[in-house]
Short mmCIF file of C-alpha atoms and ligand atoms in Angstrom, two decimals:
data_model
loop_
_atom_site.label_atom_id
_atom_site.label_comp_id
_atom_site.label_asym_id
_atom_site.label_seq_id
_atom_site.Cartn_x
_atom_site.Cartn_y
_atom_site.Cartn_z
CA UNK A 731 53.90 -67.84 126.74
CA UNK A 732 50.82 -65.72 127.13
CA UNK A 733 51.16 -61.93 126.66
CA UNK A 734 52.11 -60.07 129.66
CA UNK A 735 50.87 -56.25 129.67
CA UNK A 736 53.75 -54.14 127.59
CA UNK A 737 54.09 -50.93 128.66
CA UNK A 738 56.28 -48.07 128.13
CA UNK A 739 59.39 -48.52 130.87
CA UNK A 740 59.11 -52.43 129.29
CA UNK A 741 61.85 -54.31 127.70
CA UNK A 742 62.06 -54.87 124.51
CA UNK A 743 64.13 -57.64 123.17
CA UNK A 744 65.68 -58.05 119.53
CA UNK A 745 67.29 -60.81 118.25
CA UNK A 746 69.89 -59.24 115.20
CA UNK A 747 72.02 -56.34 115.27
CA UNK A 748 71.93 -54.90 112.26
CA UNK A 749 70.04 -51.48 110.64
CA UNK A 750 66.50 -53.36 110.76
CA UNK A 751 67.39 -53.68 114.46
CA UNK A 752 68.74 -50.45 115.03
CA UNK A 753 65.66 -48.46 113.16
CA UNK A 754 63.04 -50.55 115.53
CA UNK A 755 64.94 -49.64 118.58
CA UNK A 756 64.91 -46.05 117.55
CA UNK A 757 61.12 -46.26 117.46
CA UNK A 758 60.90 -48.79 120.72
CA UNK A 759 63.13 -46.31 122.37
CA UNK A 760 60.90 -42.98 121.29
CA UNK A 761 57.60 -44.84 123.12
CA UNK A 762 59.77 -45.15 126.33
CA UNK A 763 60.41 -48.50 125.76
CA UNK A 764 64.01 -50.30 127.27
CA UNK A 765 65.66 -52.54 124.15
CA UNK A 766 67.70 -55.43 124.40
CA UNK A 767 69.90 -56.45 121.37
CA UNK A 768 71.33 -59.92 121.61
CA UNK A 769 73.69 -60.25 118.16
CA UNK A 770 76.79 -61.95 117.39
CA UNK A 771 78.58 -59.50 116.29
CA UNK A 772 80.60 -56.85 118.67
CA UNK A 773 80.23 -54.51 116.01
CA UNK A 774 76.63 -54.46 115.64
CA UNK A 775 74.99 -51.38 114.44
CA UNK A 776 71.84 -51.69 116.83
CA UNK A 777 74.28 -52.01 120.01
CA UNK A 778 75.03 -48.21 119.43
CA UNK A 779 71.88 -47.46 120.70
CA UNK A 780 70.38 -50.13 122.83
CA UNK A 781 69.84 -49.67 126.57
CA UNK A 782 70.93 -52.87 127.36
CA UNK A 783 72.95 -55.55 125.20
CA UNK A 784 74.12 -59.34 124.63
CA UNK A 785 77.58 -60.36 122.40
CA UNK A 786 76.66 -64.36 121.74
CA UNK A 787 75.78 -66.60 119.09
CA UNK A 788 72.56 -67.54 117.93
CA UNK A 789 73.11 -71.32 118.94
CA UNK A 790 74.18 -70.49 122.67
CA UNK A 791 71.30 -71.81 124.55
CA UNK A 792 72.55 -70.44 128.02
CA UNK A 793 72.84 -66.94 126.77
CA UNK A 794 69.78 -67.06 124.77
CA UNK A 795 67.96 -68.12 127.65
CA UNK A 796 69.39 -65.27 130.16
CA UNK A 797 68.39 -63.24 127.47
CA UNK A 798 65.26 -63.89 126.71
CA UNK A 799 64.41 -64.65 130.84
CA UNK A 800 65.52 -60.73 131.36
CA UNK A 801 63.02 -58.78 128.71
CA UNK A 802 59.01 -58.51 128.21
CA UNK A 803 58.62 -59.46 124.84
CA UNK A 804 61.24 -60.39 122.12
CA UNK A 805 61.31 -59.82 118.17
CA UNK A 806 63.52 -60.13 115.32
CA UNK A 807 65.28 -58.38 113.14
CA UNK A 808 66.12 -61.01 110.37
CA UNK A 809 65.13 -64.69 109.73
CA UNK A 810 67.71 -66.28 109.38
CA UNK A 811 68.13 -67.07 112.85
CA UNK A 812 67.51 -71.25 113.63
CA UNK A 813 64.13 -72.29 114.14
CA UNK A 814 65.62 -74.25 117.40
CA UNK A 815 66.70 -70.75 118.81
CA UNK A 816 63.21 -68.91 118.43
CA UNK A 817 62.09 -71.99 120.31
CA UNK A 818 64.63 -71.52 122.82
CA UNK A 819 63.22 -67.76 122.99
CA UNK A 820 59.71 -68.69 123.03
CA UNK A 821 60.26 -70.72 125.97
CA UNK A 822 61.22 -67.74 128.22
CA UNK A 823 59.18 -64.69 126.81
CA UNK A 824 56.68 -64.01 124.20
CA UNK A 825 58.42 -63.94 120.99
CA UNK A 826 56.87 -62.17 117.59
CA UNK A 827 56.84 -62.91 114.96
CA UNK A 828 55.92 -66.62 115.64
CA UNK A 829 58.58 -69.22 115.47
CA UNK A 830 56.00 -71.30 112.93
CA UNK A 831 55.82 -68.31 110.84
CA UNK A 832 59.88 -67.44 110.82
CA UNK A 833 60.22 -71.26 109.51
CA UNK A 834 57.89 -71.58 107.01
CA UNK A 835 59.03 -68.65 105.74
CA UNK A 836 63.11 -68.95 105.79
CA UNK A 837 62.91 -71.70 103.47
CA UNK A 838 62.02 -71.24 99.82
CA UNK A 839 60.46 -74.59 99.17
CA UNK A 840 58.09 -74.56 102.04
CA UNK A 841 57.20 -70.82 101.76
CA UNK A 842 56.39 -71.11 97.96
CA UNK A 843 54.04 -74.11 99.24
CA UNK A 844 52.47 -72.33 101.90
CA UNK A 845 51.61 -69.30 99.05
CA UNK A 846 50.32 -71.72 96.72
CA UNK A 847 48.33 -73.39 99.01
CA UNK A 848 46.08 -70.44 99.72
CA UNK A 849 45.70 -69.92 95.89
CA UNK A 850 47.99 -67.29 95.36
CA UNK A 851 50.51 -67.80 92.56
CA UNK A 852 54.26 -67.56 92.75
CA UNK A 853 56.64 -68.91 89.93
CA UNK A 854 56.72 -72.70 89.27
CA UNK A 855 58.81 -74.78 91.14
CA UNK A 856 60.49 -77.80 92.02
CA UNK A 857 62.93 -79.27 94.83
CA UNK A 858 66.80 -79.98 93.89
CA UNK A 859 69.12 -81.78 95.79
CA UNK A 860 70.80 -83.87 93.20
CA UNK A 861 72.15 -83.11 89.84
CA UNK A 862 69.80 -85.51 88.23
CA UNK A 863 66.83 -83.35 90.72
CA UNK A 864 68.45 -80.62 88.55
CA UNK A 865 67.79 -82.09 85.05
CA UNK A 866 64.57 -83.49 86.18
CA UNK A 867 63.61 -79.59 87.18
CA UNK A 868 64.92 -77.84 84.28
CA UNK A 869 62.64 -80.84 81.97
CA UNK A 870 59.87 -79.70 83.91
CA UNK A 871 60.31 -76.16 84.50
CA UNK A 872 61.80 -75.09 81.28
CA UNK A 873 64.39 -72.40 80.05
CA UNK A 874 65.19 -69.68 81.43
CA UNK A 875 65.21 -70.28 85.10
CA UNK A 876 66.54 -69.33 88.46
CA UNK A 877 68.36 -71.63 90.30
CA UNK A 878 68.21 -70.80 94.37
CA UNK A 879 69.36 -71.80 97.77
CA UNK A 880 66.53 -72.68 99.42
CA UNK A 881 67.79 -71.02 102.81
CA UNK A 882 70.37 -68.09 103.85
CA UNK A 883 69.60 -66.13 99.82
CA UNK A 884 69.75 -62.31 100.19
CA UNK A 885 70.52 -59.58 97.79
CA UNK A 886 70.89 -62.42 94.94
CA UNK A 887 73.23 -64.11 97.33
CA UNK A 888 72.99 -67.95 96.22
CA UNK A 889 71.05 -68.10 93.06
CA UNK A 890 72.20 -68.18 89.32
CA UNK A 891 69.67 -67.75 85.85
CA UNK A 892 70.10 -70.64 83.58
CA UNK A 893 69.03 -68.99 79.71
CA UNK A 894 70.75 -71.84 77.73
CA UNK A 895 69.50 -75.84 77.25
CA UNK A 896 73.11 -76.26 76.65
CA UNK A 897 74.32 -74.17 79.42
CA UNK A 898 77.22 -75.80 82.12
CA UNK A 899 77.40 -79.17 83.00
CA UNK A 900 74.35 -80.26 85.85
CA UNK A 901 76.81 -81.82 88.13
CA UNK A 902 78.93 -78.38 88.11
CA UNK A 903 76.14 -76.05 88.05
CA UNK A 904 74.93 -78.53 91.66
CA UNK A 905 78.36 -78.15 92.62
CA UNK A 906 78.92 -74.66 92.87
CA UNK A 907 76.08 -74.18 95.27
CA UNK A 908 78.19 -76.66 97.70
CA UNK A 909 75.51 -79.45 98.06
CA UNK A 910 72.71 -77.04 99.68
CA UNK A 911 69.49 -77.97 99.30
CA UNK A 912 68.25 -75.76 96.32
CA UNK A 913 65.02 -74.95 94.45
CA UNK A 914 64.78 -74.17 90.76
CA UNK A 915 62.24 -71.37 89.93
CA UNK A 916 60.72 -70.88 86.25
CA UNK A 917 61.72 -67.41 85.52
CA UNK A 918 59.12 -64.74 85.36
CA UNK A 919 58.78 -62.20 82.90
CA UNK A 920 58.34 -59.35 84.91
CA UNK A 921 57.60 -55.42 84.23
CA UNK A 922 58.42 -54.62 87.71
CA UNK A 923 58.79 -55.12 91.36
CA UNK A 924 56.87 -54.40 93.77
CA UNK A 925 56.04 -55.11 97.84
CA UNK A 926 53.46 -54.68 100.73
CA UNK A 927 54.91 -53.81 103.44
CA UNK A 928 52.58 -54.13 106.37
CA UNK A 929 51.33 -55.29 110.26
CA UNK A 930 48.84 -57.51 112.04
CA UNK A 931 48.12 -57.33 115.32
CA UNK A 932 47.32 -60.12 118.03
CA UNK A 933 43.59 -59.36 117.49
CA UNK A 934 43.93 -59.39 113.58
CA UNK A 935 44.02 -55.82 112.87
CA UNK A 936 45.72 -55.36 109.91
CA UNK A 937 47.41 -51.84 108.23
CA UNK A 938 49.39 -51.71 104.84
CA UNK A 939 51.43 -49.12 103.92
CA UNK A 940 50.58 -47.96 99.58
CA UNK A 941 52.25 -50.43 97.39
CA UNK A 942 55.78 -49.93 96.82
CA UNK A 943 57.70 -50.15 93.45
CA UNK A 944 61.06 -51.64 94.02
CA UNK A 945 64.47 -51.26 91.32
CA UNK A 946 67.17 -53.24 92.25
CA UNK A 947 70.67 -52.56 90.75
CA UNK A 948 73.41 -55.53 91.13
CA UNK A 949 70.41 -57.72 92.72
CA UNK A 950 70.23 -55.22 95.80
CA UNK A 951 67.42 -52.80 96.53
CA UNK A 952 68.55 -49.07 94.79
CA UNK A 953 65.26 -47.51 95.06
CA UNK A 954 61.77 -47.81 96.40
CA UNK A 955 59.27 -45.54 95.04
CA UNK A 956 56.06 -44.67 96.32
CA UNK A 957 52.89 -45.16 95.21
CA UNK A 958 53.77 -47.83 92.93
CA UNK A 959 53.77 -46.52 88.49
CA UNK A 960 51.92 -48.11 86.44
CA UNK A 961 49.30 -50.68 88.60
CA UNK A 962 45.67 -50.43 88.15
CA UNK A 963 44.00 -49.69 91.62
CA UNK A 964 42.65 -53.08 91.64
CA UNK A 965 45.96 -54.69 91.43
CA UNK A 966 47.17 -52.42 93.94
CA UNK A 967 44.08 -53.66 95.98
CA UNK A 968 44.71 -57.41 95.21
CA UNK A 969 48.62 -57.09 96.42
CA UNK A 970 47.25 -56.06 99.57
CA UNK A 971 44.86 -58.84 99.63
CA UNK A 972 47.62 -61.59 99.05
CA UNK A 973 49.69 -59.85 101.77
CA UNK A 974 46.72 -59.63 104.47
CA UNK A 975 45.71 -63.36 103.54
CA UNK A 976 49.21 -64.26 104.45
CA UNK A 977 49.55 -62.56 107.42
CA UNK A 978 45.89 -63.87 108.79
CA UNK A 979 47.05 -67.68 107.32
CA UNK A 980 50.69 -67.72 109.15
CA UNK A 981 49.03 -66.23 112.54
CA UNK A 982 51.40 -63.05 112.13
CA UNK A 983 51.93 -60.32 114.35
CA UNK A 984 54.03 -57.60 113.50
CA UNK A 985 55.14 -56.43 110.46
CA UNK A 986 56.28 -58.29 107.02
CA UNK A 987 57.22 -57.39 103.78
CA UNK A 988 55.41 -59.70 100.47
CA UNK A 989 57.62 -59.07 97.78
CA UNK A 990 55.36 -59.62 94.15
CA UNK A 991 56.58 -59.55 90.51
CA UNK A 992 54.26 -57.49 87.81
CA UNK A 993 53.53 -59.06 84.88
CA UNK A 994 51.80 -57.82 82.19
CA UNK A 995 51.73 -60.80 79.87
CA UNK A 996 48.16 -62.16 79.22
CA UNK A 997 46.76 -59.18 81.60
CA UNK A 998 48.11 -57.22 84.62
CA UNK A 999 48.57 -60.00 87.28
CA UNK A 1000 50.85 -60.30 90.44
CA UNK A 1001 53.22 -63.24 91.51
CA UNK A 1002 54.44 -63.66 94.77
CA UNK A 1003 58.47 -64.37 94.77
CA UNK A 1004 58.86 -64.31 98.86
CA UNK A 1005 57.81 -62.93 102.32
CA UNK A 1006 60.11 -61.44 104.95
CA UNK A 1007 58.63 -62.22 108.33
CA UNK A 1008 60.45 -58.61 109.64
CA UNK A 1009 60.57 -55.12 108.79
CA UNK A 1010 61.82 -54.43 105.41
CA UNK A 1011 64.40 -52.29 103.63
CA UNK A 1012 61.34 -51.43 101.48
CA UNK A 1013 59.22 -49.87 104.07
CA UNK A 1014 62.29 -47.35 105.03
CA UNK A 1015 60.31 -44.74 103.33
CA UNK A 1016 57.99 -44.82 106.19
CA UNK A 1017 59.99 -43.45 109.19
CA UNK A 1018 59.35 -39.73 106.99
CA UNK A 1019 56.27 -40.44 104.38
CA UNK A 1020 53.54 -42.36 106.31
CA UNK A 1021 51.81 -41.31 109.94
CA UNK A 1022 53.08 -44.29 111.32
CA UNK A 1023 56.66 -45.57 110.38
CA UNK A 1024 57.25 -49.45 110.14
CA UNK A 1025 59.43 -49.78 112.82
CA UNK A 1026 56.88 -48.07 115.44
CA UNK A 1027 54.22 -50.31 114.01
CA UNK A 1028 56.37 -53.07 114.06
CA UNK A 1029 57.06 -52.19 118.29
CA UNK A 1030 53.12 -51.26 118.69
CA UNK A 1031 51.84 -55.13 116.88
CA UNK A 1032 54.63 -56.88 119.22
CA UNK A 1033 53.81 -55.05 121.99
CA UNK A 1034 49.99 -55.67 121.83
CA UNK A 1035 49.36 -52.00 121.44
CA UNK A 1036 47.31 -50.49 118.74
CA UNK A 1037 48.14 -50.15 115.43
CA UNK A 1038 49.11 -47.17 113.85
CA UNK A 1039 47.56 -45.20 110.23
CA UNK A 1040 49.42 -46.09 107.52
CA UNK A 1041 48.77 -43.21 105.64
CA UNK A 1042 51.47 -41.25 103.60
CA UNK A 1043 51.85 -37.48 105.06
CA UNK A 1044 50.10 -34.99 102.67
CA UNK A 1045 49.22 -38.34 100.53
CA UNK A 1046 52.88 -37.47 99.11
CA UNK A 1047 54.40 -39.63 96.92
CA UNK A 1048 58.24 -40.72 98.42
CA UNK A 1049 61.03 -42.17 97.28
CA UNK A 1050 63.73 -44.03 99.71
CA UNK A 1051 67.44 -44.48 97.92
CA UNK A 1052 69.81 -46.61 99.05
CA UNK A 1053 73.50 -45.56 100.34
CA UNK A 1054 75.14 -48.50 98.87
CA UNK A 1055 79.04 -48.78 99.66
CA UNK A 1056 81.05 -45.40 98.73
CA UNK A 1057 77.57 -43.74 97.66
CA UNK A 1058 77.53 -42.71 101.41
CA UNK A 1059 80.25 -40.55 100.75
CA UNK A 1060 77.83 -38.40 99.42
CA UNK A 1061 76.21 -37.34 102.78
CA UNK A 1062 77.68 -34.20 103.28
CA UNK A 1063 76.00 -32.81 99.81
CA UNK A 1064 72.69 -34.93 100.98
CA UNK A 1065 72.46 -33.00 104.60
CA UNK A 1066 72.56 -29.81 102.11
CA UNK A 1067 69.71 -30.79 99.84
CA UNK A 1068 66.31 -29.29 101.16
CA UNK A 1069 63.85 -31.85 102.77
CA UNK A 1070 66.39 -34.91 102.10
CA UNK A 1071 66.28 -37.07 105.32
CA UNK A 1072 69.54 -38.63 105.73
CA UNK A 1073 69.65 -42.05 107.79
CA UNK A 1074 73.34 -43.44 108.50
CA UNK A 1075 73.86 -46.98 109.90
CA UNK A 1076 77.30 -46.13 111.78
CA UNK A 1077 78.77 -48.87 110.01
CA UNK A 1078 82.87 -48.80 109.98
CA UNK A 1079 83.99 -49.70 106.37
CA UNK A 1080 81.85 -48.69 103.23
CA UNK A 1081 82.44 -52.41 101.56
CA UNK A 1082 80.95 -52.48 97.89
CA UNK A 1083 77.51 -54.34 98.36
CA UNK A 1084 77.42 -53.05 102.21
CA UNK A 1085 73.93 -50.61 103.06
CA UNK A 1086 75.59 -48.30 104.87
CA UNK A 1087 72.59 -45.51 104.52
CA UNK A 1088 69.62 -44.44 102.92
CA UNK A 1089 68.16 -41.08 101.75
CA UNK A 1090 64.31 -40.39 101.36
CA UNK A 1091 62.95 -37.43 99.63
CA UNK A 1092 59.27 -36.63 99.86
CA UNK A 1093 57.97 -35.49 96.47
CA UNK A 1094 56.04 -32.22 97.21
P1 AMP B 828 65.26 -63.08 95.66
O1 AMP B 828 66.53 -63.40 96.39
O2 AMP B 828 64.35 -64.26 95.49
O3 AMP B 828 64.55 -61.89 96.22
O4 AMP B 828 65.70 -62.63 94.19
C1 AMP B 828 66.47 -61.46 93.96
C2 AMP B 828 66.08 -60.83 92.64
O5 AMP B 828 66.31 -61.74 91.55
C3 AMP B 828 64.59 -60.49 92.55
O6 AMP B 828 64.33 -59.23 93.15
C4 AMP B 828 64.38 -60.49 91.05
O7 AMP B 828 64.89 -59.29 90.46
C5 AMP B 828 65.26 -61.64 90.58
N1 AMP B 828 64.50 -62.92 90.57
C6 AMP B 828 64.43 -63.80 91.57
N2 AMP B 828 63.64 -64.85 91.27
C7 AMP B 828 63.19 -64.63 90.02
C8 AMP B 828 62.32 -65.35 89.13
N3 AMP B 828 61.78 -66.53 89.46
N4 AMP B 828 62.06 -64.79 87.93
C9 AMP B 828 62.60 -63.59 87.56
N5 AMP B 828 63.45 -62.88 88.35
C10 AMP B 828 63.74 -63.38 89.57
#
């Protein structure tokens, strides 16, 4: 579809319901902007404050059709949805990011491919989908390892280390990932973790936010500090490279999130380990510590409008923390802490694992 004129009073559809969701439609909301949330889920934490809203699943044709027929322009808020329902969407309004783009990138195997094939490294690899694919990958890929799904992984959902030659029997190791198609990664000896978060436009403007250093506690996202410790300003400079080069290569508009490893063995290099063709827990710092937040650069790149400085206020350094489970208990003591900006996700039950919240303190 080509791209109608967006304008505040427009509607803005987004497929997903959760806090990614709900953030953008804060922003989409503040430019005047009418949202439409189509999720699954009645309980969905963007419904709270859409305009306008539809309960179905993401295979219902019908629904995603009426949907998509009654807004301007649609994004999304997660990829995980089915390539055949962004093509469903894309039939009825323009829909960003691009359904090419969401597939390459919700599969591990053909992501990692993609990366490597504009020269930018990521860790070895190899297809599984047999046990003897599994001793065939481990043979090539050596010890230690990470064993993945290739689809539906989040928060270290779906993926186990193998350290040991002699560790588990391959045909129970395959089993306990159910017979999903799975990729085994050489491990990479990383210092630390870090992502660009960042938007292109339709007319290949581009704007990334500093580089972010990520620490992860239990395999979820605890922290994100910004700027990034410990990275020579080239590196910082080549991250943002790798990320623009994937955004220009995969025809992107909107924002994404290119999650890297550090290394430091055999000199200060990055490694790509995946791309999240959405806004990013990562980039939550924004909304208080850069001019623009992600979300509202995330609306302005779908809705053809200018992009945004990515600049952080005062040139401040920031860091975002995670409510994680009972940790939001604490928000009473956080609303009393000078300059903390408390963000709640009105989720119901605090489950262990669940974000229900996150904090971010500017470091004046
Ligand atoms: P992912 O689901 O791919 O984002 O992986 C979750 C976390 O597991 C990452 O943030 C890393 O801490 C760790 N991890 C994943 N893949 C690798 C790898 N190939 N080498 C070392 N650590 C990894």
């Amino acid at each position: 579809m080509t791209h109608p004129r967006i304008a505040p009073g427009s509607v803005l559809g987004i497929v997903g319901g959760g806090q990614l969701g709900r953030m953008i439609a804060l922003a989409a909301a503040n430019h005047g902007l009418k949202v439409h949330v189509y999720a699954p889920d009645a309980d969905s934490p963007a419904f709270d404050v859409a305009a306008r809203t539809t309960c179905a699943a993401y295979d219902d044709e019908a629904a995603l059709a009426a949907f998509a027929a009654a807004v301007d322009v649609v994004t999304y808020e997660f990829e995980n949805i089915p390539r055949a329902t962004a093509e469903v969407l894309a039939r009825h309004a323009p829909l960003h990011p691009n359904a090419d783009a969401l597939a390459t990138t919700q599969d591990r195997l053909s992501e990692k491919a993609f990366i490597n094939g504009l020269g930018i490294p990521t860790a070895p690899f190899q297809p599984v989908d047999t046990p003897d694919d599994l001793a065939r990958a481990l043979d090539a890929i050596g010890l230690p390892a990470v064993l993945k799904t290739r689809r539906f992984g989040y928060d270290g959902k779906g993926q186990r280390i193998i350290r040991e030659p002699g560790e588990g029997d391959r045909n129970a190791i395959f089993a306990e990932f159910g017979g999903a198609p799975l990729i085994l990664e050489g491990f990479v000896p990383f210092e630390r973790e870090v992502s660009v978060v960042a938007a292109r436009a339709a007319d290949g403007s581009f704007a990334a936010f500093d580089l972010c250093e990520n620490e992860h506690r239990n395999h979820i996202l605890a922290f994100t500090r910004v700027p990034a410790q410990g990275v020579s300003p080239e590196t910082a400079q080549e991250a943002i490279r790798i990320a623009r080069s994937i955004a220009d290569a995969l025809d992107y508009v909107g924002v994404l999130a290119v999650e890297m490893f550090l290394v430091r063995e055999g000199g200060e290099r990055l490694v790509v380990n995946e791309i999240a063709p959405r806004v990013h827990n990562s980039g939550h710092w924004t909304i208080e510590g850069a001019l623009t937040s992600q979300f509202e650069q995330h609306v302005r790149a779908v809705c053809g409008w200018p992009l945004g400085s990515p600049a952080r206020v005062g040139g401040l350094p920031c860091e975002m923390e995670n409510l994680i489970g009972d940790q939001v208990e604490a928000w009473r003591a956080i609303l009393g802490e000078p300059g903390a900006h408390l963000h709640l996700y009105g989720k119901g039950e605090a489950r262990p694992g669940r974000k229900m919240g996150h904090v971010t303190r500017l470091k004046g």
